[in-house]
Coordinates of N, CA and C and ligand atoms in Angstrom, one line a residue:
M1 N 171.5 13.3 8.6 CA 171.3 14.6 8.0 C 172.2 15.7 9.0
E2 N 172.3 16.7 8.4 CA 173.1 18.0 9.2 C 172.6 19.1 8.3
R3 N 172.5 20.2 9.3 CA 171.8 21.4 9.3 C 173.1 22.1 7.8
L4 N 172.0 22.3 7.2 CA 173.1 23.0 5.9 C 173.9 24.3 6.3
D5 N 173.4 25.2 6.9 CA 174.0 26.6 7.7 C 175.1 26.3 8.7
K6 N 175.2 24.8 9.5 CA 176.2 24.4 10.3 C 177.3 24.1 9.4
V7 N 176.9 22.9 8.7 CA 177.9 22.6 7.5 C 178.8 23.6 6.5
I8 N 177.9 24.6 6.6 CA 178.3 25.5 5.7 C 179.7 26.5 6.8
A9 N 179.1 26.6 7.5 CA 180.0 27.8 9.3 C 181.5 26.7 9.2
S10 N 181.2 25.5 9.5 CA 182.4 24.8 9.8 C 182.8 24.4 8.7
A11 N 182.4 24.4 7.4 CA 183.5 23.7 6.6 C 184.0 25.1 5.9
L12 N 183.5 26.5 5.9 CA 184.2 27.6 5.4 C 184.8 28.3 6.6
N13 N 184.9 28.0 7.8 CA 185.2 28.6 9.1 C 184.5 29.9 9.5
V14 N 183.4 30.3 9.1 CA 182.8 31.2 9.0 C 181.6 31.2 10.3
S15 N 180.9 32.1 10.5 CA 179.9 32.5 11.2 C 178.8 31.9 11.0
R16 N 177.5 31.2 12.0 CA 176.7 30.3 11.8 C 175.6 31.6 10.8
N17 N 175.7 32.4 11.2 CA 175.1 33.6 10.6 C 175.2 34.6 9.3
D18 N 176.9 34.0 8.7 CA 177.4 34.6 7.5 C 176.9 33.5 7.0
A19 N 177.0 31.8 7.6 CA 176.4 31.0 6.4 C 175.1 31.5 6.3
R20 N 174.6 31.8 7.0 CA 173.1 31.7 6.8 C 172.7 32.7 5.5
N21 N 173.7 34.0 5.4 CA 173.7 35.2 4.9 C 174.2 34.8 3.2
F22 N 175.1 33.9 3.0 CA 175.7 33.2 1.7 C 174.3 32.2 1.1
I23 N 173.8 31.9 2.4 CA 172.4 30.6 1.7 C 171.4 31.7 1.0
K24 N 171.0 32.7 1.7 CA 170.1 33.9 1.3 C 170.4 34.3 0.3
K25 N 171.7 34.5 0.1 CA 171.9 35.0 -1.1 C 172.1 34.2 -2.1
G26 N 171.9 33.0 -2.3 CA 171.8 32.0 -3.7 C 173.4 31.5 -3.5
L27 N 174.3 31.9 -2.9 CA 175.8 31.4 -3.1 C 175.9 30.2 -3.0
V28 N 175.1 29.1 -2.5 CA 175.4 27.8 -1.8 C 174.6 27.1 -2.9
T29 N 175.2 26.2 -3.2 CA 174.2 25.1 -4.4 C 174.6 23.3 -3.5
V30 N 173.5 22.6 -3.9 CA 173.9 21.4 -3.1 C 173.3 20.6 -4.4
N31 N 174.2 19.9 -4.7 CA 173.9 19.0 -6.4 C 173.3 19.6 -7.1
S32 N 174.1 20.6 -7.3 CA 173.8 21.9 -8.4 C 172.3 22.5 -8.7
Q33 N 171.9 22.3 -7.3 CA 170.4 23.5 -7.1 C 171.0 24.3 -6.0
T34 N 170.3 25.3 -6.2 CA 170.7 26.6 -5.6 C 169.5 26.7 -4.7
V35 N 170.2 26.2 -3.3 CA 169.4 26.3 -2.0 C 169.2 27.9 -1.5
R36 N 167.9 28.0 -1.3 CA 167.4 29.8 -0.1 C 167.6 29.4 1.1
D37 N 167.1 27.8 1.3 CA 166.4 28.0 2.5 C 167.5 27.9 3.4
I38 N 167.3 28.5 4.5 CA 167.9 28.2 5.6 C 168.3 27.0 6.6
G39 N 167.1 26.8 6.6 CA 166.7 25.1 7.4 C 167.0 24.0 6.8
A40 N 167.3 24.3 5.5 CA 167.9 23.0 5.0 C 168.7 22.1 5.2
K41 N 168.2 20.9 5.0 CA 169.5 19.8 5.6 C 170.1 18.9 4.6
V42 N 171.1 18.8 4.7 CA 172.3 17.9 4.0 C 172.6 16.5 4.6
D43 N 172.8 15.6 3.0 CA 173.6 14.2 3.5 C 175.1 14.5 3.8
E44 N 175.5 14.3 4.6 CA 177.1 14.6 4.7 C 177.8 13.6 3.9
E45 N 177.4 12.3 3.6 CA 178.0 11.4 2.9 C 177.9 11.4 1.3
R46 N 176.8 11.9 1.0 CA 176.6 11.9 0.2 C 176.4 13.4 -0.9
D47 N 175.5 14.3 -0.2 CA 175.0 15.8 -1.1 C 176.9 16.4 -1.3
E48 N 177.1 16.6 -3.1 CA 178.0 17.7 -3.0 C 177.8 19.3 -3.0
L49 N 178.5 20.2 -2.1 CA 178.3 21.6 -1.9 C 178.9 22.1 -2.5
F50 N 178.7 23.6 -3.1 CA 179.5 24.3 -4.0 C 179.2 25.7 -3.2
Y51 N 180.3 26.5 -2.7 CA 179.9 27.8 -2.6 C 180.9 28.7 -3.8
N52 N 180.0 29.6 -3.9 CA 180.3 30.6 -5.1 C 181.0 30.1 -6.6
G53 N 180.4 28.5 -6.4 CA 180.8 27.9 -7.7 C 182.0 26.9 -7.1
K54 N 182.4 27.1 -6.3 CA 183.9 26.1 -5.9 C 183.4 25.2 -4.9
K55 N 183.5 24.0 -5.2 CA 183.6 22.9 -4.1 C 184.1 22.7 -3.1
I56 N 182.9 22.6 -1.9 CA 183.9 22.6 -0.8 C 183.6 21.4 0.2
S57 N 184.8 21.3 0.8 CA 185.1 19.8 1.5 C 184.3 20.0 3.0
Y58 N 183.3 19.3 3.3 CA 182.5 19.5 4.8 C 182.6 18.0 5.6
S59 N 183.5 17.3 5.0 CA 183.8 15.7 6.0 C 183.9 16.4 7.4
K60 N 183.9 14.7 8.1 CA 184.0 15.0 9.8 C 185.2 15.9 10.0
F61 N 186.4 15.0 9.6 CA 187.6 15.7 9.7 C 188.3 15.6 8.3
V62 N 189.6 16.7 8.6 CA 190.1 17.0 7.1 C 191.6 16.7 7.6
Y63 N 192.2 16.2 5.9 CA 193.7 15.7 6.4 C 194.4 16.6 5.0
I64 N 195.3 17.5 5.7 CA 196.3 18.1 4.9 C 197.3 17.6 4.9
M65 N 198.2 17.7 3.7 CA 199.5 17.4 3.9 C 200.2 19.3 2.9
M66 N 200.9 19.5 3.7 CA 201.4 20.8 3.4 C 203.0 20.7 3.2
N67 N 203.7 21.4 2.0 CA 205.1 21.5 2.4 C 205.7 23.1 3.0
K68 N 206.2 22.4 4.1 CA 206.4 24.0 4.5 C 207.2 24.3 4.6
P69 N 207.0 25.4 4.6 CA 208.4 26.7 3.8 C 209.3 27.1 5.0
K70 N 210.4 27.7 4.8 CA 210.9 28.1 6.4 C 210.1 29.5 6.7
G71 N 210.5 30.1 8.3 CA 210.0 30.7 8.7 C 208.3 31.1 9.2
V72 N 207.8 29.8 9.2 CA 206.5 29.8 9.7 C 206.9 28.6 10.7
I73 N 205.9 28.9 11.9 CA 205.9 27.8 12.9 C 204.7 26.8 13.1
S74 N 205.0 25.5 13.2 CA 204.4 24.4 13.6 C 203.0 24.4 14.8
A75 N 202.3 25.3 14.4 CA 201.7 25.9 15.7 C 200.1 26.8 15.3
S76 N 199.3 26.3 16.2 CA 197.7 27.0 15.7 C 198.0 28.5 16.0
E77 N 198.5 28.9 17.1 CA 198.6 30.3 17.8 C 200.3 30.5 17.5
G78 N 200.3 31.4 16.5 CA 201.5 32.2 16.2 C 202.0 33.1 17.5
R79 N 201.0 34.1 18.3 CA 201.8 35.5 19.3 C 202.9 36.1 18.4
G80 N 202.1 36.1 17.2 CA 203.0 37.7 16.3 C 203.5 37.1 15.1
E81 N 204.0 35.7 14.9 CA 204.8 35.0 14.4 C 203.8 34.2 13.3
K82 N 204.1 33.9 11.9 CA 203.4 33.3 11.0 C 203.2 31.9 11.5
T83 N 201.9 31.5 11.1 CA 201.8 29.8 11.5 C 201.7 29.0 10.3
V84 N 201.8 28.1 10.2 CA 201.5 26.8 9.2 C 200.0 27.1 8.8
I85 N 198.9 27.2 10.0 CA 197.3 27.6 9.5 C 197.2 29.0 8.8
D86 N 198.0 30.0 9.2 CA 197.7 31.1 9.0 C 198.2 31.2 7.2
I87 N 199.1 29.9 6.6 CA 199.2 30.3 5.2 C 198.7 29.2 4.8
L88 N 197.3 28.5 5.1 CA 196.3 27.6 4.4 C 195.5 28.4 3.7
P89 N 195.4 28.2 2.6 CA 194.7 28.7 1.6 C 193.2 28.9 2.2
Q90 N 192.7 30.1 1.9 CA 191.4 30.4 2.5 C 190.4 29.3 2.3
D91 N 190.3 28.7 1.1 CA 189.2 27.7 1.1 C 189.7 26.5 2.0
M92 N 190.9 26.3 2.4 CA 190.9 25.1 3.6 C 191.0 25.2 4.7
K93 N 190.7 26.7 5.3 CA 190.9 26.6 6.1 C 189.4 26.5 7.2
R94 N 189.7 25.8 8.2 CA 188.0 25.8 9.0 C 188.6 25.5 11.0
K95 N 187.5 25.9 11.4 CA 187.7 25.5 13.1 C 188.7 24.1 13.5
N96 N 189.4 24.9 14.4 CA 190.2 23.8 15.2 C 191.2 22.7 14.4
L97 N 191.9 23.4 13.1 CA 193.3 22.6 12.5 C 194.4 22.8 13.6
F98 N 195.2 22.1 13.3 CA 196.3 22.0 13.9 C 197.4 20.9 13.3
P99 N 198.5 21.8 14.0 CA 199.5 21.0 12.8 C 200.2 19.3 13.9
A100 N 200.0 18.3 12.9 CA 200.3 17.1 13.9 C 201.6 16.8 13.7
G101 N 202.3 17.4 15.4 CA 203.9 17.2 15.1 C 204.4 18.6 15.3
R102 N 205.8 18.3 15.3 CA 206.5 19.9 15.2 C 207.5 19.5 14.0
L103 N 207.4 20.7 13.3 CA 208.8 21.2 12.6 C 209.3 21.9 13.0
D104 N 210.9 21.9 12.9 CA 211.4 23.7 13.4 C 210.9 24.7 12.6
K105 N 211.4 25.7 12.8 CA 210.9 27.2 12.3 C 211.6 27.2 10.7
D106 N 212.9 26.6 10.8 CA 213.3 26.5 9.4 C 213.6 25.4 9.0
T107 N 213.1 24.2 9.4 CA 212.8 23.1 8.5 C 211.5 22.9 7.6
T108 N 211.9 22.3 6.2 CA 210.9 22.7 5.4 C 209.9 21.2 5.0
G109 N 209.1 20.5 4.3 CA 208.6 19.7 4.1 C 207.5 19.5 4.6
F110 N 207.3 17.9 4.7 CA 206.0 17.3 4.8 C 205.4 17.5 6.3
M111 N 204.4 18.3 6.3 CA 203.7 19.0 7.6 C 202.2 18.6 6.8
L112 N 201.5 18.1 8.5 CA 200.3 17.3 8.6 C 199.7 18.0 9.3
I113 N 198.0 18.8 8.5 CA 197.5 19.2 9.6 C 196.1 19.1 9.3
T114 N 195.5 18.7 10.3 CA 194.3 17.7 10.6 C 193.5 18.9 11.7
D115 N 192.3 18.3 12.2 CA 191.4 18.6 13.3 C 191.0 17.1 13.7
D116 N 191.4 16.3 13.8 CA 191.4 14.7 14.3 C 192.5 14.6 15.0
G117 N 192.0 14.7 16.4 CA 193.2 14.5 17.4 C 193.2 13.1 17.6
G118 N 192.5 12.3 17.6 CA 192.5 11.0 17.9 C 193.9 10.5 16.6
F119 N 193.7 10.8 15.6 CA 194.8 10.3 14.2 C 196.1 10.7 14.8
A120 N 196.2 12.0 15.3 CA 197.4 12.5 15.2 C 197.6 11.9 16.3
H121 N 197.5 11.7 17.1 CA 198.1 11.2 18.7 C 198.4 9.9 18.4
R122 N 197.6 8.9 17.0 CA 198.6 7.6 17.0 C 199.5 7.8 16.1
I123 N 199.3 8.8 14.9 CA 200.5 8.7 14.2 C 201.7 9.6 15.3
L124 N 201.6 10.1 16.2 CA 202.6 10.7 17.0 C 203.4 9.5 18.1
N125 N 202.6 8.9 18.3 CA 203.1 8.5 19.5 C 204.1 7.2 19.2
P126 N 205.0 7.4 19.5 CA 206.4 6.5 19.2 C 205.9 4.6 19.6
K127 N 205.1 4.7 20.2 CA 204.7 3.1 20.2 C 204.5 2.9 19.0
N128 N 203.8 3.7 18.2 CA 203.4 2.9 17.3 C 204.1 2.8 15.9
H129 N 205.5 3.2 16.2 CA 206.6 3.0 15.5 C 206.2 3.5 13.8
I130 N 205.5 4.6 13.5 CA 205.5 5.3 12.7 C 206.9 6.0 11.4
P131 N 207.1 5.6 11.1 CA 208.6 6.5 10.6 C 208.3 8.0 10.0
K132 N 209.0 8.3 10.4 CA 209.0 9.8 10.1 C 210.6 10.2 8.9
T133 N 210.6 10.5 7.8 CA 211.7 10.4 7.1 C 212.3 11.9 6.9
Y134 N 213.6 12.2 7.2 CA 214.3 13.3 6.7 C 215.5 13.5 5.6
I135 N 215.8 14.7 5.0 CA 216.8 14.8 4.5 C 217.7 15.9 5.4
A136 N 218.7 15.7 5.5 CA 219.8 16.7 6.2 C 220.9 16.9 5.3
L137 N 221.1 18.3 5.3 CA 222.5 18.5 4.8 C 223.6 19.0 6.0
L138 N 224.4 18.5 5.7 CA 225.5 18.8 7.1 C 226.5 19.3 6.8
D139 N 226.9 20.3 7.6 CA 228.3 20.7 7.7 C 229.8 20.2 7.6
K140 N 229.2 18.8 8.2 CA 230.5 17.8 8.5 C 230.3 16.6 8.1
P141 N 231.3 16.0 7.2 CA 230.5 14.7 7.0 C 230.7 13.7 8.0
F142 N 229.3 12.6 8.0 CA 229.5 11.5 9.1 C 229.7 10.3 8.4
N143 N 230.0 9.1 9.4 CA 230.8 8.2 8.8 C 230.2 6.6 9.4
D144 N 230.7 5.5 8.9 CA 230.0 4.3 9.5 C 229.8 4.4 11.2
E145 N 230.6 4.5 12.0 CA 230.5 4.6 13.3 C 229.4 5.4 13.7
I146 N 229.1 6.4 13.1 CA 227.9 7.3 13.8 C 226.3 6.5 13.0
I147 N 226.7 5.8 11.9 CA 225.4 4.9 11.6 C 225.4 4.0 12.6
E148 N 226.2 3.3 12.9 CA 226.0 2.1 13.7 C 225.2 2.7 15.1
E149 N 226.3 3.6 15.8 CA 225.4 4.6 17.0 C 224.0 4.9 16.6
F150 N 223.5 6.0 15.8 CA 222.0 5.9 15.4 C 221.5 4.8 15.6
E151 N 221.7 3.6 14.9 CA 221.1 2.6 15.1 C 221.0 1.8 16.2
R152 N 221.7 2.1 17.3 CA 222.0 1.3 18.3 C 220.7 2.0 18.9
G153 N 220.6 3.4 18.7 CA 219.9 4.2 19.6 C 220.5 5.0 20.6
I154 N 221.1 6.2 20.4 CA 221.9 7.1 21.2 C 221.4 7.7 22.3
E155 N 222.3 8.0 23.2 CA 221.5 8.9 24.3 C 221.8 10.7 24.1
L156 N 220.4 11.0 24.1 CA 220.5 12.8 24.5 C 220.3 13.3 26.0
K157 N 221.1 13.4 26.6 CA 220.6 14.3 27.7 C 220.4 13.0 28.2
N158 N 219.4 13.5 29.1 CA 218.3 12.0 29.8 C 217.7 11.3 29.4
D159 N 217.5 11.3 27.6 CA 216.8 10.7 27.3 C 218.0 9.8 26.1
S160 N 217.1 8.2 26.2 CA 217.6 7.4 25.4 C 216.8 7.0 24.2
L161 N 217.4 7.4 23.6 CA 216.6 7.3 21.8 C 216.3 5.9 21.6
M162 N 215.0 6.2 20.6 CA 215.0 4.7 20.0 C 216.5 4.5 18.6
P163 N 216.2 3.3 18.1 CA 216.8 3.2 16.9 C 216.3 3.8 15.7
A164 N 217.4 4.5 14.9 CA 217.4 5.7 13.9 C 218.0 5.1 12.6
K165 N 217.3 5.2 11.4 CA 218.0 4.5 10.4 C 218.9 5.9 9.7
I166 N 220.0 5.7 9.5 CA 220.7 6.9 8.2 C 221.6 6.5 7.3
K167 N 221.7 7.3 5.7 CA 221.9 6.3 4.5 C 222.4 8.0 4.2
P168 N 223.9 7.4 3.5 CA 224.7 8.7 2.9 C 223.7 8.8 1.8
L169 N 223.1 10.1 0.8 CA 222.7 10.5 -0.2 C 223.9 10.8 -1.1
D170 N 225.1 10.9 -0.6 CA 226.3 11.5 -1.8 C 227.6 10.9 -1.1
S171 N 228.5 10.6 -1.9 CA 229.8 10.2 -1.9 C 230.6 10.7 -0.6
E172 N 229.9 12.2 -0.5 CA 230.9 12.4 0.5 C 230.5 12.6 1.8
Y173 N 229.2 11.8 2.1 CA 228.5 11.9 3.6 C 228.3 13.1 4.2
L174 N 227.4 14.0 3.3 CA 227.4 15.3 3.4 C 225.8 15.6 3.6
T175 N 225.2 15.1 3.0 CA 223.5 14.8 2.7 C 223.5 13.3 3.4
A176 N 222.3 13.2 4.8 CA 221.9 12.0 5.0 C 220.2 12.0 5.1
R177 N 219.9 10.7 4.9 CA 218.6 10.5 4.0 C 218.4 9.9 5.9
V178 N 217.4 10.6 6.9 CA 217.6 9.9 8.4 C 216.0 9.3 9.0
T179 N 215.8 8.1 9.2 CA 214.3 8.2 9.6 C 214.2 7.7 11.5
I180 N 213.1 8.4 11.5 CA 213.1 8.2 13.1 C 211.9 8.1 13.8
N181 N 211.7 7.6 14.5 CA 209.7 7.0 14.9 C 209.7 7.8 16.2
Q182 N 210.2 8.9 16.4 CA 209.9 9.6 17.7 C 210.1 11.1 17.1
G183 N 209.4 12.0 17.9 CA 209.6 13.4 17.4 C 209.9 14.2 18.7
M184 N 211.1 14.4 19.2 CA 211.2 15.2 20.3 C 211.7 16.5 19.7
Y185 N 212.0 17.3 20.9 CA 212.4 18.4 20.4 C 213.6 18.9 19.6
H186 N 213.6 19.1 17.9 CA 214.9 19.4 17.9 C 215.6 17.6 17.4
Q187 N 215.5 16.9 17.3 CA 215.7 15.6 17.6 C 217.0 15.1 17.1
I188 N 216.6 15.8 15.2 CA 217.6 15.8 14.2 C 218.8 16.2 14.5
K189 N 218.5 17.6 15.0 CA 219.8 18.4 15.0 C 220.5 17.8 16.3
R190 N 220.1 17.6 17.2 CA 220.6 17.2 18.6 C 221.2 15.9 18.0
M191 N 220.5 14.8 17.5 CA 221.6 13.6 17.2 C 223.0 13.9 16.5
F192 N 222.7 15.1 15.5 CA 224.2 15.3 15.0 C 225.0 15.8 15.8
A193 N 224.5 17.0 16.6 CA 225.1 17.6 17.5 C 226.0 16.8 18.4
K194 N 225.3 15.6 19.0 CA 226.4 14.9 19.6 C 227.8 14.5 19.0
F195 N 227.4 14.3 17.5 CA 229.0 14.0 17.4 C 229.2 15.6 16.4
S196 N 229.5 16.9 17.0 CA 229.8 17.8 16.7 C 229.7 18.3 14.9
I197 N 228.3 17.3 14.5 CA 227.7 17.9 12.9 C 226.8 18.8 12.9
T198 N 226.9 19.7 12.3 CA 225.8 21.0 12.6 C 224.8 20.7 11.1
V199 N 223.7 20.7 11.8 CA 222.5 20.3 10.0 C 222.6 21.6 9.6
L200 N 222.9 21.7 8.8 CA 222.7 23.4 7.8 C 221.0 23.4 7.4
E201 N 220.7 22.2 6.6 CA 219.4 21.9 5.9 C 218.3 21.2 6.2
L202 N 217.3 21.1 6.7 CA 216.8 19.8 6.9 C 215.2 20.0 6.5
K203 N 214.5 18.6 6.1 CA 213.4 18.5 5.2 C 212.9 17.5 5.5
R204 N 211.7 17.4 5.8 CA 210.8 16.1 5.9 C 210.1 15.6 5.1
I205 N 210.6 14.6 4.3 CA 210.2 13.8 3.0 C 209.2 13.0 2.6
S206 N 208.9 12.3 4.1 CA 208.1 11.4 4.3 C 207.3 11.2 5.7
M207 N 206.4 10.8 6.1 CA 205.3 10.1 7.0 C 204.6 9.1 7.0
G208 N 205.3 8.4 7.5 CA 204.9 6.5 7.5 C 205.0 6.3 5.9
V209 N 204.5 5.6 5.3 CA 205.3 5.2 3.6 C 204.8 6.3 2.8
L210 N 203.9 7.2 3.5 CA 203.0 8.3 2.4 C 204.7 9.2 2.1
N211 N 204.8 10.3 1.0 CA 206.0 10.6 0.6 C 205.3 12.3 0.1
L212 N 206.1 13.2 0.8 CA 205.7 14.6 0.2 C 205.3 14.2 -1.2
D213 N 204.2 15.0 -1.4 CA 203.8 15.1 -2.9 C 205.2 15.8 -3.7
D214 N 205.7 15.8 -4.9 CA 206.8 16.7 -5.1 C 206.1 18.1 -5.9
S215 N 204.8 17.5 -6.2 CA 204.3 18.6 -7.0 C 204.1 19.7 -6.1
L216 N 204.2 19.6 -5.2 CA 203.4 20.6 -4.3 C 204.7 21.8 -3.9
G217 N 204.9 22.9 -4.4 CA 205.6 24.1 -4.1 C 205.9 24.3 -2.8
E218 N 206.7 25.1 -2.4 CA 206.9 25.6 -1.3 C 205.9 26.5 -0.1
G219 N 205.2 26.1 0.7 CA 203.8 26.8 1.1 C 202.4 26.0 0.4
E220 N 202.5 25.2 -0.5 CA 201.4 24.6 -1.0 C 201.2 23.2 -0.2
C221 N 199.8 23.3 -0.5 CA 199.4 22.3 -0.2 C 198.0 21.6 -0.6
R222 N 197.7 20.6 -0.1 CA 196.4 19.6 -0.3 C 195.8 18.4 -0.1
Y223 N 194.7 18.1 0.0 CA 193.9 16.9 0.6 C 195.0 16.1 0.3
I224 N 195.0 14.9 1.9 CA 195.0 13.8 1.3 C 194.1 12.9 1.8
T225 N 194.1 12.0 0.2 CA 193.0 10.9 0.3 C 193.3 10.0 1.3
P226 N 192.0 9.4 1.4 CA 191.6 8.0 2.3 C 192.9 6.9 2.1
N227 N 193.2 6.7 1.0 CA 194.0 5.6 0.6 C 195.3 6.3 1.2
E228 N 196.0 7.6 0.7 CA 196.9 7.6 1.6 C 197.0 7.9 3.0
L229 N 195.9 8.5 3.3 CA 196.3 7.8 4.8 C 196.1 6.8 6.0
Y230 N 195.5 6.1 4.8 CA 195.4 4.5 5.3 C 197.8 4.3 5.4
L231 N 197.9 4.6 4.5 CA 199.2 4.1 4.4 C 199.9 4.7 5.4
I232 N 199.7 6.1 5.9 CA 200.6 6.5 6.8 C 200.6 5.8 8.1
E233 N 199.3 5.4 8.3 CA 199.3 4.6 9.7 C 199.3 3.5 9.5
N234 N 199.2 2.8 8.3 CA 198.9 1.1 8.2 C 200.3 0.9 7.2
G235 N 200.8 1.5 6.0 CA 201.8 0.9 5.5 C 203.1 0.6 6.1
K236 N 203.9 -0.7 5.5 CA 204.9 -0.7 5.7 C 206.0 -0.4 4.8
L237 N 207.1 -0.3 5.1 CA 208.4 0.1 4.2 C 209.1 -1.2 4.2
L238 N 208.9 -1.4 2.8 CA 209.4 -2.9 2.3 C 211.5 -2.4 2.4
Ligands
URA301 N1 214.4 17.5 13.9 C1 215.1 18.7 14.3 O1 215.6 18.8 14.4 N2 213.8 19.6 13.7 C2 213.1 19.4 13.1 O2 212.3 20.4 12.6 C3 212.4 17.9 13.0 C4 213.3 16.9 13.3

């Protein structure tokens, strides 16, 4: 059991004081009963909480899938620039959320936002071989030689990259589906740049075997279900 005001404060990303005021004002219901007792406790596993009629999530950790738009940075603090955390809907915001991994400012697509540091570490650790797949639009065509080089693992400056998969999505070889297991700075752009090819557009479409939900417009997000979470860490590509 956990104190209701603490749960509300954490779930709504407000102070304990604000949470107590919401409770006193009768804005909080637990299992359809208005609770005005600021000392009340709730069962985190079972009780259903509503704030102002809207169901609130108060699980220990949350996992959010965002279709990242261009122009926002994947960081928690933007120092003047808008971040993926800034554009979360108000009712999804809570303390300690951060993006698990980086996408460049001009990259779009699947951004996972969580407050579970252990999970983020596991899915980003190259040793765990959790694939991340992107669609890249290129200024010049690639070819079978480049496919082989990517599959062997190329050298970038002082780094030897792990093997990456690349597949043409059009007959001109100008759109590529690229799967990597690492997340090095500007990795895909640098991989193509090695062959004097510029990436014009980049979108991440999956993490593990979980695809970006195509009903999410740019900037939209939704919670990831426990089954989907399992797929990211344990799903196997067929
Ligand atoms: N590779 C890049 O070059 N940019 C990204 O945003 C992600 C992977």
